[in-house]
PDB file of C-alpha atoms in Angstrom:
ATOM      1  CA  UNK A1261     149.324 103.874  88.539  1.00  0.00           C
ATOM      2  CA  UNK A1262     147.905 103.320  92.093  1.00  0.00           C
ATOM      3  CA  UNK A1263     144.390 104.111  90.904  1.00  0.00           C
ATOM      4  CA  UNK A1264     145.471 100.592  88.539  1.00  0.00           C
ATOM      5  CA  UNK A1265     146.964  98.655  91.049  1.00  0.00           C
ATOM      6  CA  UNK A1266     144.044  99.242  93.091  1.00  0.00           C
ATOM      7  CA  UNK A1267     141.423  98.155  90.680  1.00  0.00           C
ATOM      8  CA  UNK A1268     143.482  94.957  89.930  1.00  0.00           C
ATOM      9  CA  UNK A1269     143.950  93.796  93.192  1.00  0.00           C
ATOM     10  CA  UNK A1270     139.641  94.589  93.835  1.00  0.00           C
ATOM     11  CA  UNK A1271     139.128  92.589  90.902  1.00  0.00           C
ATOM     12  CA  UNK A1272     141.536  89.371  91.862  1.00  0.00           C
ATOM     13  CA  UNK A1273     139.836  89.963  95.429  1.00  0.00           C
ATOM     14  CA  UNK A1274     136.683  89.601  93.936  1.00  0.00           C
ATOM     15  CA  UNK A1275     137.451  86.833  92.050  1.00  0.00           C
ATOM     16  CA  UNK A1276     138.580  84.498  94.889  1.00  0.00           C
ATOM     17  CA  UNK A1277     135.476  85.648  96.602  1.00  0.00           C
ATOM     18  CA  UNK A1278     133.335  84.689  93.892  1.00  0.00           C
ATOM     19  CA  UNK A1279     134.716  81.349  93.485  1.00  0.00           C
ATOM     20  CA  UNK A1280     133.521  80.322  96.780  1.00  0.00           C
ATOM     21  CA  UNK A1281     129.711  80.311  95.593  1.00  0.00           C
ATOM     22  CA  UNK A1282     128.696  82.723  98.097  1.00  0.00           C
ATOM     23  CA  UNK A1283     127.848  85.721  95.772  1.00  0.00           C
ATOM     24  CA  UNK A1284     125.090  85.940  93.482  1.00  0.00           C
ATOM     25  CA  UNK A1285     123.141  88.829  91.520  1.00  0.00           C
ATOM     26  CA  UNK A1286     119.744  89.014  90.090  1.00  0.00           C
ATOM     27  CA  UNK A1287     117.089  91.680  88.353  1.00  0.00           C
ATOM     28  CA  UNK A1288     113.563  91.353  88.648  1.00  0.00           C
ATOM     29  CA  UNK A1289     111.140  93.343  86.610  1.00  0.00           C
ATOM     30  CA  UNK A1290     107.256  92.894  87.368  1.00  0.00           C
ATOM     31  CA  UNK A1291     104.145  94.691  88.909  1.00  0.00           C
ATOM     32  CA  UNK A1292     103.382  96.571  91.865  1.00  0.00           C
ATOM     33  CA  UNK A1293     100.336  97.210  93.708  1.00  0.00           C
ATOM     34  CA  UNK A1294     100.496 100.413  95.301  1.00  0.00           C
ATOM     35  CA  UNK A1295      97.903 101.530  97.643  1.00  0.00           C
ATOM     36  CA  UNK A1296      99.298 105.287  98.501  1.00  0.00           C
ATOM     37  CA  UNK A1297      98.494 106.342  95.165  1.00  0.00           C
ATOM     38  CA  UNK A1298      94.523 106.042  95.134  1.00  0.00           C
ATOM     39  CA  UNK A1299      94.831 107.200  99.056  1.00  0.00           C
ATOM     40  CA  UNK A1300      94.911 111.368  97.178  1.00  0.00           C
ATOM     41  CA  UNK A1301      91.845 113.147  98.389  1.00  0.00           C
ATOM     42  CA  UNK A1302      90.674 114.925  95.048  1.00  0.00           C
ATOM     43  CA  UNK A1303      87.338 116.078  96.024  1.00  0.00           C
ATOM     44  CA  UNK A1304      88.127 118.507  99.546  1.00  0.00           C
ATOM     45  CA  UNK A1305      88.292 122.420  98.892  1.00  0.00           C
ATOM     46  CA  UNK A1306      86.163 125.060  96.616  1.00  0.00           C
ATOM     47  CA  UNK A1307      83.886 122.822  94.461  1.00  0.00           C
ATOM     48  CA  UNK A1308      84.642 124.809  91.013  1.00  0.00           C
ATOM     49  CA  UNK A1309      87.637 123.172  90.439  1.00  0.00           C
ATOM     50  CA  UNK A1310      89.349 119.796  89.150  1.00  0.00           C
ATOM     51  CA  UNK A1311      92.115 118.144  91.102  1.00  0.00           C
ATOM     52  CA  UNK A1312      94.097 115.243  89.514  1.00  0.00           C
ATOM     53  CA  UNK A1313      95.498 113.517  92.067  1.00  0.00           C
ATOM     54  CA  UNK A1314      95.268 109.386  91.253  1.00  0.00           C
ATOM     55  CA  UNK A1315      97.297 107.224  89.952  1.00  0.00           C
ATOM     56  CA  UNK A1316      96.155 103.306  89.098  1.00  0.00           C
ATOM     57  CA  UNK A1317      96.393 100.986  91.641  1.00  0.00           C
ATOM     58  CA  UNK A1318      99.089  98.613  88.764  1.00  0.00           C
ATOM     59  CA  UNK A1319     101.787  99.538  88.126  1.00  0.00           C
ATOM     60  CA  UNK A1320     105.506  98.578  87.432  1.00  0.00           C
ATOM     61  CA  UNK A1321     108.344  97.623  89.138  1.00  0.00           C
ATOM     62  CA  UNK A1322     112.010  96.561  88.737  1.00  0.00           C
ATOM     63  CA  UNK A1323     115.498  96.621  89.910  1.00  0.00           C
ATOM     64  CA  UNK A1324     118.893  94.476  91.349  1.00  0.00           C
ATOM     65  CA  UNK A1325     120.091  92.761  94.522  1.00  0.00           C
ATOM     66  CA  UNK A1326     123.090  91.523  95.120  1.00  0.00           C
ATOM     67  CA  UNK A1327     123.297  88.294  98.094  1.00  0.00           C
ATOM     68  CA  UNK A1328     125.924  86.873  99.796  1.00  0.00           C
ATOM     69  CA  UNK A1329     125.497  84.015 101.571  1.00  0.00           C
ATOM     70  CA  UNK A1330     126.462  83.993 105.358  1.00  0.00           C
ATOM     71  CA  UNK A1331     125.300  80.493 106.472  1.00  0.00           C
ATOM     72  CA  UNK A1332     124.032  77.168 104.896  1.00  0.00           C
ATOM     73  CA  UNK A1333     120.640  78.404 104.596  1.00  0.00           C
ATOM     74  CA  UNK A1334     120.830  82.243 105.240  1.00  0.00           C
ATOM     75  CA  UNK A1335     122.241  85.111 103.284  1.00  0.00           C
ATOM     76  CA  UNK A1336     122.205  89.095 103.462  1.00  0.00           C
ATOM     77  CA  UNK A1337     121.808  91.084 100.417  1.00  0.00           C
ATOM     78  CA  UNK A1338     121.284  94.904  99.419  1.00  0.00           C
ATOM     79  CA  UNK A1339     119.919  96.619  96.187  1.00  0.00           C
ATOM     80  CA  UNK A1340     117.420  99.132  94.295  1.00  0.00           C
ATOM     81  CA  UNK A1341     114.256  98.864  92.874  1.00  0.00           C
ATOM     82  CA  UNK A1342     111.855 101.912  91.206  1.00  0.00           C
ATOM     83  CA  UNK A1343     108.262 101.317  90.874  1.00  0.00           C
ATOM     84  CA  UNK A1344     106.034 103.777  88.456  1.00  0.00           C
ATOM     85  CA  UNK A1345     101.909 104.116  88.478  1.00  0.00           C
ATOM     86  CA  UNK A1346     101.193 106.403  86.557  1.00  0.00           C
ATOM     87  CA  UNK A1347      97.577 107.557  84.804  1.00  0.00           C
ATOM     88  CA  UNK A1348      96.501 109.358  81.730  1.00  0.00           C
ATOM     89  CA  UNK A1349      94.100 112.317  82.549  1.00  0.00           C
ATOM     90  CA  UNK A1350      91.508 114.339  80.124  1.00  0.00           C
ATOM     91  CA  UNK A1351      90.021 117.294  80.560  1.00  0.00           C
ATOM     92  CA  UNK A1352      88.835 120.733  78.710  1.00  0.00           C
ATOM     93  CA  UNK A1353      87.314 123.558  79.838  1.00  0.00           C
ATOM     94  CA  UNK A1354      87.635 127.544  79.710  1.00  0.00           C
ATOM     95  CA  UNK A1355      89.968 128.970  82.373  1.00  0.00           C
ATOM     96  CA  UNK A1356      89.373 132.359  82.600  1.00  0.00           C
ATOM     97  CA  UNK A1357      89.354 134.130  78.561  1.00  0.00           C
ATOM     98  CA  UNK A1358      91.560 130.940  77.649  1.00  0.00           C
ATOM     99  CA  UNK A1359      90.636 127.314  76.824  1.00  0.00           C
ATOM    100  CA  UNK A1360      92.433 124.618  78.754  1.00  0.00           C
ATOM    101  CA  UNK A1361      92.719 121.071  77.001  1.00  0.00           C
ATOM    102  CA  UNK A1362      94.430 117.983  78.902  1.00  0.00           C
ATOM    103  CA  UNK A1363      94.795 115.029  76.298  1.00  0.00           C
ATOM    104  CA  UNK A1364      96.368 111.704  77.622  1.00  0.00           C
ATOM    105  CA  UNK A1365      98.747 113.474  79.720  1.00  0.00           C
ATOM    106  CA  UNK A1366     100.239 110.985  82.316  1.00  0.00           C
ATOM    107  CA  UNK A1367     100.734 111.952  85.980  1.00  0.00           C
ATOM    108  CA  UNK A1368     103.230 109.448  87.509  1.00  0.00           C
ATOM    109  CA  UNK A1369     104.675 108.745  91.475  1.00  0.00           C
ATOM    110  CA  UNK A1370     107.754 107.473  91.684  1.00  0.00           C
ATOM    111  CA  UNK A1371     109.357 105.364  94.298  1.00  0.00           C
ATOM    112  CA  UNK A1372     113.503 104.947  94.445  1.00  0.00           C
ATOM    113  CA  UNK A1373     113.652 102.154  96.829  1.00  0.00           C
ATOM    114  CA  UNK A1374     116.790 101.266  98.700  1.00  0.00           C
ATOM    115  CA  UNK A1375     117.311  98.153 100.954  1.00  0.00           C
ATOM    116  CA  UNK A1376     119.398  95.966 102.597  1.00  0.00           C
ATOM    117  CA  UNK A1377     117.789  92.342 104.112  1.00  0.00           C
ATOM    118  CA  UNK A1378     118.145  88.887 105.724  1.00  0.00           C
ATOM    119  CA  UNK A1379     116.921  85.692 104.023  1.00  0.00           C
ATOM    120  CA  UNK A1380     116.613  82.268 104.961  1.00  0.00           C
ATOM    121  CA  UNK A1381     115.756  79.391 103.299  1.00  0.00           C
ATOM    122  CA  UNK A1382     112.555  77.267 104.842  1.00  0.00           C
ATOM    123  CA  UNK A1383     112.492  74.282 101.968  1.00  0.00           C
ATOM    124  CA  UNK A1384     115.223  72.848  98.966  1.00  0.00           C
ATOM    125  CA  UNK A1385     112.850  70.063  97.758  1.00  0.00           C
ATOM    126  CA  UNK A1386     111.407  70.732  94.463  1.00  0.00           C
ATOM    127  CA  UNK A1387     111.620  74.623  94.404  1.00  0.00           C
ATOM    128  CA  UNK A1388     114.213  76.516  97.085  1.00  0.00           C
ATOM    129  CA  UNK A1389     111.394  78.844  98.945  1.00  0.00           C
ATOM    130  CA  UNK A1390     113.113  81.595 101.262  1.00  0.00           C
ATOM    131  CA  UNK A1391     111.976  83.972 103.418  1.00  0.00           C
ATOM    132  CA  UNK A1392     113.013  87.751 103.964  1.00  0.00           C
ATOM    133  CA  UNK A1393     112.914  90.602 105.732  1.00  0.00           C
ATOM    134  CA  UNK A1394     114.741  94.506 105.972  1.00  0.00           C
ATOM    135  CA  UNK A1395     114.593  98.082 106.303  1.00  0.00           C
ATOM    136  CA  UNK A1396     113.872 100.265 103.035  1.00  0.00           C
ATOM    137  CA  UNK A1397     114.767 103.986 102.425  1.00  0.00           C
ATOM    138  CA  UNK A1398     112.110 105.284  99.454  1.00  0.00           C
ATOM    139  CA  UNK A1399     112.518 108.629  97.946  1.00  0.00           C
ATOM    140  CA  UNK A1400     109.696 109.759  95.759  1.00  0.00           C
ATOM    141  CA  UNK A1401     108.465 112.153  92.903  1.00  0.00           C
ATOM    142  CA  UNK A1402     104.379 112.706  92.680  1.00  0.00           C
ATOM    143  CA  UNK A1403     102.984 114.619  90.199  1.00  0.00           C
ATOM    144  CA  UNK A1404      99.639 116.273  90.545  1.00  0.00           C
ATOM    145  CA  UNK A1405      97.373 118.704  88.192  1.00  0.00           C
ATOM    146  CA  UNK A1406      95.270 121.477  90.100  1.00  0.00           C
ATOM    147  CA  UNK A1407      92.726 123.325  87.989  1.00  0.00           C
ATOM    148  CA  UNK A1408      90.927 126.065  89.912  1.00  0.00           C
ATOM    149  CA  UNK A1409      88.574 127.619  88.283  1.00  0.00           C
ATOM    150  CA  UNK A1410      87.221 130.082  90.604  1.00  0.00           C
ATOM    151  CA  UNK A1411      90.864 131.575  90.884  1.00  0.00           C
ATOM    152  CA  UNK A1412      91.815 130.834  87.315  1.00  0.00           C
ATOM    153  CA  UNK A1413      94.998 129.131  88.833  1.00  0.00           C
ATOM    154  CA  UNK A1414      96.488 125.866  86.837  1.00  0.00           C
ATOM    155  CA  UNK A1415      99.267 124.432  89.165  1.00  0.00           C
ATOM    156  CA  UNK A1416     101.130 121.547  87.401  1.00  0.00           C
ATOM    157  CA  UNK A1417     103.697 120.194  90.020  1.00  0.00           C
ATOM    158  CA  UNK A1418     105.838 117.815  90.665  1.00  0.00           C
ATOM    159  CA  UNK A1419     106.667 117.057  94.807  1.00  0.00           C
ATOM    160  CA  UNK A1420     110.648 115.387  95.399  1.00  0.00           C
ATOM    161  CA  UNK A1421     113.194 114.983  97.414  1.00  0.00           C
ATOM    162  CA  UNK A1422     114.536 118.167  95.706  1.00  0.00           C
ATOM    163  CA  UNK A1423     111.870 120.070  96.604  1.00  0.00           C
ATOM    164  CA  UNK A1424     110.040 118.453  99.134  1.00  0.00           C
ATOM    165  CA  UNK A1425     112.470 116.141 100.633  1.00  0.00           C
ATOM    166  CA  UNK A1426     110.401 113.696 100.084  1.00  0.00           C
ATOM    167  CA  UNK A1427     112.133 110.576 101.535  1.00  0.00           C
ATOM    168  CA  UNK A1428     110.239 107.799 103.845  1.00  0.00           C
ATOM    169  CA  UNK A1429     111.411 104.680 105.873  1.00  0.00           C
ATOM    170  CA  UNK A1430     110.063 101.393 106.167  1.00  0.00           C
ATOM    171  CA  UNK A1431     110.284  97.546 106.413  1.00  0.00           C
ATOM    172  CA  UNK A1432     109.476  95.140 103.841  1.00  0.00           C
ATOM    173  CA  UNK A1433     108.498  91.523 104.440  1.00  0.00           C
ATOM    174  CA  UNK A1434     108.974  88.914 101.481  1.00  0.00           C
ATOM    175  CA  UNK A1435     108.436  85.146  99.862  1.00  0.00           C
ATOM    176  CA  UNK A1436     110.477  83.688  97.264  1.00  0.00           C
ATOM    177  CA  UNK A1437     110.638  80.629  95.354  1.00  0.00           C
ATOM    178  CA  UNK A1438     113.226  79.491  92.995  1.00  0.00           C
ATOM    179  CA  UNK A1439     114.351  76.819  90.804  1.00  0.00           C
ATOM    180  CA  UNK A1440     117.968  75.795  89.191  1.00  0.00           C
ATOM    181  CA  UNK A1441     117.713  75.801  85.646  1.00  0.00           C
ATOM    182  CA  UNK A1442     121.435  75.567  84.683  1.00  0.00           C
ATOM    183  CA  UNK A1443     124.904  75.708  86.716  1.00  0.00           C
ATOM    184  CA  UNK A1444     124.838  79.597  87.571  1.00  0.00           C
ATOM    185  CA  UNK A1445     121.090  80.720  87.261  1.00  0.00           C
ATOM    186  CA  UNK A1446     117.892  80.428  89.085  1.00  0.00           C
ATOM    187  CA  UNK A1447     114.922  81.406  87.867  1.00  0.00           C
ATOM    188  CA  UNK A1448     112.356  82.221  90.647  1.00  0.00           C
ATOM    189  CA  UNK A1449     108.996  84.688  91.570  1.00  0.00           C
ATOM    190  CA  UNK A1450     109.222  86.774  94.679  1.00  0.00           C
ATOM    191  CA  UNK A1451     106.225  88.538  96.777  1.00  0.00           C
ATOM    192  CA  UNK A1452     107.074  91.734  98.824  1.00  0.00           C
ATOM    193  CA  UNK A1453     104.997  94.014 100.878  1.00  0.00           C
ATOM    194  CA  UNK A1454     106.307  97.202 102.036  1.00  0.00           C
ATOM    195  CA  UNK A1455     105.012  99.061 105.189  1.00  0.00           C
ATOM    196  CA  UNK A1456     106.414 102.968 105.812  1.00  0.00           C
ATOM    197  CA  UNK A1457     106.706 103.155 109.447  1.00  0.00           C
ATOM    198  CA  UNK A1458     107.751 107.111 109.174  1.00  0.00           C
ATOM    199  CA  UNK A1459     104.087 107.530 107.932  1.00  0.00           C
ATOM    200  CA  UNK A1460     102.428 104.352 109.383  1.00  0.00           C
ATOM    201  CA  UNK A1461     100.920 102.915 106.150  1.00  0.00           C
ATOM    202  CA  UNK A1462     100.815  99.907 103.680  1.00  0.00           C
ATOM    203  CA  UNK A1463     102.721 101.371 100.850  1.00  0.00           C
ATOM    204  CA  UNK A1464     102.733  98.761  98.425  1.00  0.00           C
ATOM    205  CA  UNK A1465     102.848  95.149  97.484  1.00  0.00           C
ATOM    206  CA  UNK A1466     105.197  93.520  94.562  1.00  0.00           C
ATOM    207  CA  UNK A1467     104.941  90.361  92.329  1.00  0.00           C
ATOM    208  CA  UNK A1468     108.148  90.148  90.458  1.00  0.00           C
ATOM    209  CA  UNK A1469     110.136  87.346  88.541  1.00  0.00           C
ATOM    210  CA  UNK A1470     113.806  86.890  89.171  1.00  0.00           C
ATOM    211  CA  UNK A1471     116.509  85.689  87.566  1.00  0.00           C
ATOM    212  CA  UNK A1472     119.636  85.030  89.774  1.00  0.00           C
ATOM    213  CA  UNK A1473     123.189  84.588  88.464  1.00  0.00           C
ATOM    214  CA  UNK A1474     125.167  82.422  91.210  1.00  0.00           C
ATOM    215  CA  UNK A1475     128.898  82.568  90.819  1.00  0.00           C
TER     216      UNK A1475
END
């Protein structure tokens, strides 16, 4: 019964909260250009063998943020996005007294990216344009394909936070420009680069549409 209660009285909060027009959601679902994964050196070590490494420079990217506006032309927000290159690989050859046959077989990195940010707005004339800015959290999974022949070794793995802990942190900067197309939604495009300061490197930049629901 209190477990009730207590969702009741969340939602009514929520409710008068919402009425103020300070909340609003969106998704966004577009590309990313991520420079980490053509960074894999595939060519050091014992030259019989075949490392697959690289993933394509385009890939995907999508997620949700939720904002809450703080001042007439500033808000904070938090959300999630995952990005995915990924990369068909080929290959054949004899490993050992056994043939080995790759055939479209995609190796993929995977980025979980948490955040939390500041915007402000620099222009409301035609289209609203905003600036923002924030820390990042972004826990991976990279998959690789080592074929060494001289050792007839395969290794097909897989490197996350499981395993690896593979978790880095970061900033991202960002530029976003929006237009009203009814009472509740916006419809906009928004440009973020991402920088890992835990590795000090250009992870990754993003081109996304947006679709905000204001309440």
């Amino acid at each position: 019964m209190r477990v009730i209660i207590f969702i009741y009285l969340c939602f009514i909060s929520f409710k008068i909260l919402a009425q103020q027009s300070k909340f609003s959601v969106e998704a966004n679902y577009g590309f990313n250009g991520n420079f980490f994964v053509r960074s894999y050196d595939e060519v050091s070590g014992p030259t019989n063998k075949t490392y697959f490494y690289k993933k394509n420079f385009i890939g995907t990217i999508g997620g949700i943020q939720a904002n809450y506006q703080i001042g007439k032309k500033s808000s904070i927000f938090f959300g999630y996005n995952r990005s995915i290159n990924s990369s068909p690989k080929n290959y054949f050859n004899q490993i050992g007294n056994a043939d080995f046959l790759i055939r479209d077989f995609k190796i993929r990195d995977i980025n979980n990216i948490f955040f939390i940010g500041y915007s402000k707005i620099l222009s409301e004339k035609k289209f609203k344009s905003s600036f923002e800015l924030g820390p990042v959290l972004m826990y991976s999974a990279n998959q690789t394909i080592m074929i060494e022949n001289w050792a007839n070794i395969i290794y097909l793995e897989e490197s996350n936070f499981k395993n690896s802990r593979s978790v880095e942190g970061g900033v991202f900067a960002g530029f976003q420009i929006e237009r009203k197309i009814d009472n509740h939604f916006d419809l906009g495009f928004r440009f973020r680069l991402h920088y890992l300061i835990s590795v000090s490197s250009l992870e990754m930049i993003t081109l996304t549409p947006t679709l905000r629901y204001r309440f």
